[in-house]
Amino acid sequence: GENVEQHPSTLSVQEGDSAVIKCTYSDSASNYFPWYKQELGKGPQLIIDIRSNVGEKKDQRIAVTLNKTAKHFSLHITETQPEDSAVYFCAASMSSGTYKYIFGTGTRLKVLA
Amino acid sequence: NAGVTQTPKFQVLKTGQSMTLQCAQDMNHNSMYWYRQDPGMGLRLIYYSASEGTTDKGEVPNGYNVSRLNKREFSLRLESAAPSQTSVYFCASSEALGGQEAFFGQGTRLTVV
């Protein structure tokens, strides 16, 4: 069936360095790719998303890139700060009309001060 | 604006007991979802409701039932709890089905002993 693979499962970076998390999806019909951040004891919260008609999107220190041919997309966090420490989930979804919203297994990011 | 509210936050059940997890959203969203989160497995969809009056099975529906009580509320029932149902449960909602941001509640940590 459809799945989303996410790597790495854990990532430690020094404060101020960049962090990159990668996801690969299997369903070529997917066209919406969100990234969620989950802080300890809370529910996931959307931080950035991208649709298949663009290759890159940026929001301050966070960017997402998409390669539809290779079926992979990545989250880039620059100038990391301690408050970026959390679990990050990628997901792949088709456009409206279907429930299929497949999540990756998560990446625990630790930013070391 | 509370967003998505889940109750209870924590629960311990004995094997064979039943309980209902409550979820309400105040964003006038049409679609609602129940996920379970287990270590290393990401978020897996249990049931969803595309709109008021409809419910459908997700990836892992066995052992659960749901009720879409009205547009705001979507409950998850465990009829006879099993240790395999020990997990963190999240309710989520979105304006429509698929292809857009999902808003999550704070989660319910359920332990079945």
Coordinates of N, CA, C and O in Angstrom, one line a residue, chain B residues 7-110:
Chain B
T7 N -11.2 15.1 25.5 CA -11.2 14.7 26.8 C -11.4 13.2 26.9 O -12.0 12.6 26.0
P8 N -10.8 12.5 27.9 CA -9.9 13.0 28.9 C -8.5 13.2 28.3 O -8.2 12.8 27.2
K9 N -7.5 13.7 29.1 CA -6.1 13.8 28.7 C -5.4 12.5 29.0 O -4.4 12.1 28.3
F10 N -5.8 11.9 30.1 CA -5.1 10.6 30.5 C -6.2 9.6 31.0 O -7.2 10.0 31.5
Q11 N -6.0 8.3 30.7 CA -6.9 7.3 31.2 C -6.2 6.0 31.3 O -5.4 5.7 30.5
V12 N -6.5 5.3 32.4 CA -6.0 3.9 32.6 C -7.2 3.0 32.6 O -8.2 3.3 33.4
L13 N -7.2 2.0 31.8 CA -8.3 1.0 31.8 C -7.8 -0.4 32.1 O -6.7 -0.7 31.8
K14 N -8.7 -1.2 32.6 CA -8.4 -2.6 32.8 C -8.9 -3.3 31.5 O -9.8 -2.9 30.8
T15 N -8.2 -4.4 31.1 CA -8.6 -5.2 30.0 C -10.0 -5.5 30.1 O -10.5 -6.0 31.1
G16 N -10.8 -5.3 29.0 CA -12.2 -5.6 28.9 C -13.1 -4.5 29.2 O -14.3 -4.5 28.9
Q17 N -12.6 -3.4 29.8 CA -13.4 -2.2 30.1 C -13.7 -1.5 28.9 O -13.0 -1.6 27.9
S18 N -14.7 -0.6 28.9 CA -15.1 0.2 27.8 C -14.9 1.7 28.2 O -15.0 2.0 29.3
M19 N -14.7 2.5 27.2 CA -14.7 3.9 27.4 C -14.9 4.7 26.1 O -14.7 4.1 25.0
T20 N -15.3 5.9 26.2 CA -15.5 6.8 25.1 C -14.5 8.0 25.2 O -14.5 8.7 26.2
L21 N -13.8 8.3 24.1 CA -13.0 9.5 24.0 C -13.8 10.6 23.3 O -14.4 10.3 22.2
Q22 N -13.8 11.7 23.9 CA -14.6 12.8 23.3 C -13.8 13.8 22.6 O -12.6 14.1 22.9
C23 N -14.3 14.4 21.5 CA -13.6 15.4 20.7 C -14.6 16.4 20.2 O -15.7 16.0 19.7
A24 N -14.3 17.7 20.3 CA -15.1 18.7 19.8 C -14.2 19.8 19.1 O -13.1 20.1 19.6
Q25 N -14.7 20.3 18.0 CA -14.0 21.4 17.3 C -14.9 22.6 17.1 O -16.1 22.4 16.9
D26 N -14.3 23.8 17.2 CA -15.1 25.0 17.1 C -14.8 25.8 15.9 O -15.0 27.1 15.9
M27 N -14.2 25.2 14.9 CA -13.8 25.9 13.7 C -14.8 25.7 12.5 O -14.5 26.1 11.4
N28 N -15.9 25.1 12.8 CA -16.9 24.8 11.7 C -16.4 23.9 10.6 O -16.8 24.1 9.4
H29 N -15.5 23.0 11.0 CA -14.9 22.1 10.0 C -15.9 21.0 9.6 O -16.6 20.5 10.5
N30 N -15.8 20.6 8.4 CA -16.7 19.5 7.9 C -16.1 18.1 8.3 O -16.9 17.2 8.6
S31 N -14.8 17.9 8.2 CA -14.2 16.6 8.3 C -13.5 16.5 9.7 O -12.8 17.4 10.2
M32 N -13.6 15.3 10.3 CA -12.9 15.0 11.5 C -12.3 13.6 11.5 O -12.8 12.7 10.7
Y33 N -11.3 13.4 12.3 CA -10.5 12.2 12.2 C -10.1 11.7 13.6 O -9.9 12.6 14.5
W34 N -9.8 10.4 13.8 CA -9.2 9.9 15.0 C -8.0 9.1 14.5 O -8.0 8.3 13.7
Y35 N -6.8 9.5 15.2 CA -5.5 8.8 14.9 C -5.0 8.2 16.2 O -5.3 8.7 17.3
R36 N -4.2 7.2 16.0 CA -3.4 6.7 17.2 C -1.9 6.9 16.9 O -1.5 6.8 15.7
Q37 N -1.2 7.2 17.9 CA 0.3 7.4 17.7 C 1.0 6.5 18.6 O 0.9 6.5 19.8
D38 N 1.8 5.6 18.0 CA 2.7 4.7 18.7 C 4.1 4.9 18.3 O 4.4 5.3 17.2
P39 N 5.0 4.6 19.3 CA 6.5 4.9 19.0 C 6.9 4.2 17.7 O 6.7 3.0 17.5
G40 N 7.6 5.0 16.9 CA 8.2 4.5 15.7 C 7.2 4.2 14.5 O 7.6 3.7 13.5
M41 N 5.9 4.5 14.8 CA 4.9 4.2 13.8 C 4.2 5.4 13.2 O 3.2 5.3 12.5
G42 N 4.5 6.6 13.7 CA 3.9 7.8 13.2 C 2.4 7.8 13.7 O 2.0 7.2 14.7
L43 N 1.6 8.4 12.9 CA 0.2 8.6 13.1 C -0.6 7.7 12.2 O -0.4 7.8 11.0
R44 N -1.5 6.9 12.7 CA -2.3 6.0 11.9 C -3.7 6.3 12.1 O -4.2 6.4 13.2
L45 N -4.4 6.3 11.0 CA -5.8 6.7 11.0 C -6.7 5.6 11.4 O -6.7 4.5 10.8
I46 N -7.6 5.8 12.4 CA -8.5 4.8 12.9 C -9.8 4.9 12.2 O -10.3 3.9 11.5
Y47 N -10.5 6.0 12.3 CA -11.7 6.3 11.6 C -11.7 7.8 11.2 O -11.0 8.6 11.8
Y48 N -12.6 8.1 10.2 CA -12.8 9.5 9.9 C -14.2 9.7 9.5 O -15.0 8.8 9.3
S49 N -14.5 11.0 9.5 CA -15.9 11.5 9.1 C -15.7 12.6 8.1 O -15.3 13.7 8.5
A50 N -16.1 12.3 6.9 CA -15.9 13.3 5.9 C -16.8 14.5 6.1 O -16.5 15.7 5.8
S51 N -18.0 14.3 6.6 CA -19.0 15.4 6.9 C -20.0 14.8 7.9 O -20.0 13.6 8.2
E52 N -20.7 15.7 8.4 CA -21.7 15.4 9.4 C -22.6 14.3 8.9 O -23.1 14.4 7.7
G53 N -22.8 13.2 9.6 CA -23.7 12.1 9.2 C -23.0 11.0 8.5 O -23.6 10.0 8.2
T54 N -21.7 11.1 8.3 CA -20.9 10.0 7.6 C -19.7 9.6 8.5 O -19.1 10.5 9.1
T55 N -19.4 8.3 8.5 CA -18.2 7.9 9.1 C -17.6 6.7 8.3 O -18.4 6.0 7.6
D56 N -16.3 6.6 8.3 CA -15.7 5.5 7.5 C -14.4 5.0 8.2 O -13.8 5.7 9.0
K57 N -14.1 3.8 7.9 CA -12.9 3.2 8.5 C -11.6 3.7 7.9 O -11.6 4.0 6.7
G58 N -10.6 3.8 8.7 CA -9.3 4.2 8.2 C -8.4 3.0 8.2 O -8.8 1.9 7.8
E59 N -7.1 3.1 8.5 CA -6.1 2.0 8.4 C -6.3 1.0 9.5 O -6.1 -0.2 9.2
V60 N -6.6 1.4 10.7 CA -6.6 0.5 11.8 C -7.9 0.6 12.6 O -7.9 0.9 13.8
P61 N -9.0 0.2 12.1 CA -10.3 0.4 12.8 C -10.7 -0.7 13.8 O -11.6 -0.5 14.6
N62 N -10.1 -1.9 13.7 CA -10.5 -3.0 14.5 C -10.5 -2.7 16.0 O -9.4 -2.2 16.5
G63 N -11.6 -2.9 16.7 CA -11.6 -2.7 18.2 C -12.2 -1.4 18.5 O -12.3 -1.1 19.7
Y64 N -12.6 -0.6 17.5 CA -13.0 0.8 17.8 C -14.4 1.0 17.1 O -14.7 0.4 16.0
N65 N -15.1 2.0 17.6 CA -16.3 2.5 16.9 C -16.3 4.0 17.1 O -15.7 4.5 18.0
V66 N -17.0 4.7 16.2 CA -17.1 6.1 16.3 C -18.5 6.6 16.1 O -19.4 5.9 15.6
S67 N -18.7 7.8 16.6 CA -20.0 8.5 16.3 C -19.8 10.0 16.0 O -19.1 10.6 16.7
R68 N -20.4 10.4 14.9 CA -20.3 11.8 14.6 C -21.6 12.4 15.1 O -22.7 12.3 14.5
L69 N -21.6 12.9 16.3 CA -22.8 13.3 17.0 C -23.4 14.6 16.4 O -24.7 14.7 16.3
N70 N -22.7 15.5 15.9 CA -23.1 16.6 15.1 C -21.9 17.2 14.4 O -20.8 16.5 14.4
K71 N -22.0 18.4 13.9 CA -20.8 18.9 13.1 C -19.6 19.1 14.0 O -18.5 19.0 13.6
R72 N -19.8 19.5 15.3 CA -18.8 19.8 16.2 C -18.1 18.6 16.8 O -16.9 18.6 17.1
E73 N -18.8 17.5 17.0 CA -18.4 16.5 17.9 C -18.2 15.1 17.2 O -19.1 14.7 16.5
F74 N -17.1 14.4 17.6 CA -16.8 13.1 17.0 C -16.1 12.3 18.1 O -15.1 12.6 18.6
S75 N -16.8 11.2 18.5 CA -16.3 10.4 19.6 C -15.8 9.1 19.2 O -16.2 8.6 18.1
L76 N -14.9 8.6 19.9 CA -14.3 7.3 19.7 C -14.5 6.3 20.8 O -14.3 6.7 22.0
R77 N -15.1 5.2 20.6 CA -15.4 4.2 21.6 C -14.6 3.0 21.5 O -14.5 2.4 20.4
L78 N -14.1 2.5 22.7 CA -13.4 1.2 22.8 C -14.4 0.4 23.6 O -14.7 0.6 24.7
E79 N -14.9 -0.7 23.0 CA -16.0 -1.5 23.6 C -15.4 -2.4 24.6 O -16.0 -2.7 25.7
S80 N -14.2 -3.0 24.3 CA -13.6 -4.0 25.2 C -12.1 -3.8 25.1 O -11.5 -4.4 24.2
A81 N -11.6 -2.9 25.9 CA -10.2 -2.5 25.8 C -9.2 -3.7 25.9 O -9.4 -4.6 26.7
A82 N -8.1 -3.6 25.1 CA -7.1 -4.6 25.1 C -5.7 -3.9 25.2 O -5.6 -2.7 24.9
P83 N -4.7 -4.6 25.8 CA -3.4 -3.9 26.0 C -2.8 -3.4 24.7 O -2.1 -2.4 24.7
S84 N -3.2 -4.0 23.5 CA -2.7 -3.5 22.2 C -3.2 -2.1 21.9 O -2.8 -1.5 21.0
Q85 N -4.3 -1.7 22.6 CA -4.8 -0.4 22.4 C -4.2 0.7 23.3 O -4.6 1.9 23.2
T86 N -3.2 0.4 24.0 CA -2.4 1.3 24.7 C -1.7 2.2 23.7 O -1.0 1.7 22.9
S87 N -2.0 3.5 23.8 CA -1.5 4.4 22.8 C -1.8 5.9 23.2 O -2.5 6.1 24.2
V88 N -1.4 6.8 22.3 CA -1.8 8.2 22.4 C -2.8 8.4 21.3 O -2.4 8.2 20.1
Y89 N -4.0 8.9 21.6 CA -5.0 9.1 20.6 C -5.2 10.6 20.3 O -5.3 11.4 21.2
F90 N -5.2 10.9 19.0 CA -5.4 12.3 18.6 C -6.7 12.4 17.8 O -6.9 11.6 16.8
C91 N -7.4 13.4 18.1 CA -8.5 13.8 17.2 C -8.0 15.0 16.4 O -7.2 15.8 16.8
A92 N -8.5 15.1 15.1 CA -8.1 16.2 14.3 C -9.3 16.6 13.4 O -10.3 15.8 13.3
S93 N -9.3 17.8 12.9 CA -10.3 18.3 12.0 C -9.7 19.0 10.8 O -8.6 19.6 11.0
S94 N -10.5 19.1 9.7 CA -10.1 19.9 8.6 C -11.3 20.5 7.9 O -12.4 19.9 8.1
E95 N -11.1 21.5 7.1 CA -12.3 22.1 6.5 C -13.0 21.2 5.6 O -14.2 21.1 5.5
A96 N -12.2 20.4 4.9 CA -12.8 19.4 4.0 C -11.8 18.2 4.0 O -10.8 18.2 4.6
L97 N -12.2 17.1 3.3 CA -11.4 15.9 3.3 C -10.2 16.0 2.4 O -10.3 16.2 1.3
G98 N -9.0 15.7 3.0 CA -7.8 15.6 2.3 C -7.3 16.9 1.7 O -8.0 17.9 1.6
G99 N -6.0 16.9 1.4 CA -5.3 18.0 0.7 C -5.3 19.4 1.4 O -5.1 20.4 0.7
Q100 N -5.3 19.4 2.7 CA -5.2 20.7 3.4 C -4.9 20.4 4.9 O -4.8 19.3 5.3
E101 N -4.6 21.5 5.6 CA -4.2 21.5 6.9 C -5.2 20.8 7.8 O -6.4 21.0 7.7
A102 N -4.6 19.9 8.7 CA -5.4 19.3 9.7 C -5.0 19.9 11.1 O -3.8 20.2 11.3
F103 N -6.0 20.1 11.9 CA -5.8 20.7 13.2 C -6.0 19.6 14.3 O -7.0 19.0 14.3
F104 N -5.0 19.5 15.1 CA -5.0 18.4 16.1 C -5.4 18.9 17.5 O -5.0 20.0 17.9
G105 N -6.0 18.0 18.3 CA -6.2 18.2 19.7 C -4.9 17.9 20.4 O -3.9 17.5 19.8
Q106 N -5.0 18.0 21.8 CA -3.8 17.8 22.6 C -3.5 16.3 22.9 O -2.4 16.0 23.3
G107 N -4.4 15.4 22.5 CA -4.1 14.0 22.7 C -4.7 13.4 24.0 O -4.9 14.1 25.0
T108 N -5.0 12.1 24.0 CA -5.4 11.3 25.1 C -4.4 10.2 25.3 O -4.3 9.4 24.4
R109 N -3.7 10.1 26.4 CA -2.8 9.0 26.7 C -3.6 7.9 27.4 O -4.0 8.1 28.5
L110 N -3.7 6.8 26.7 CA -4.5 5.7 27.2 C -3.6 4.5 27.5 O -2.8 4.1 26.6

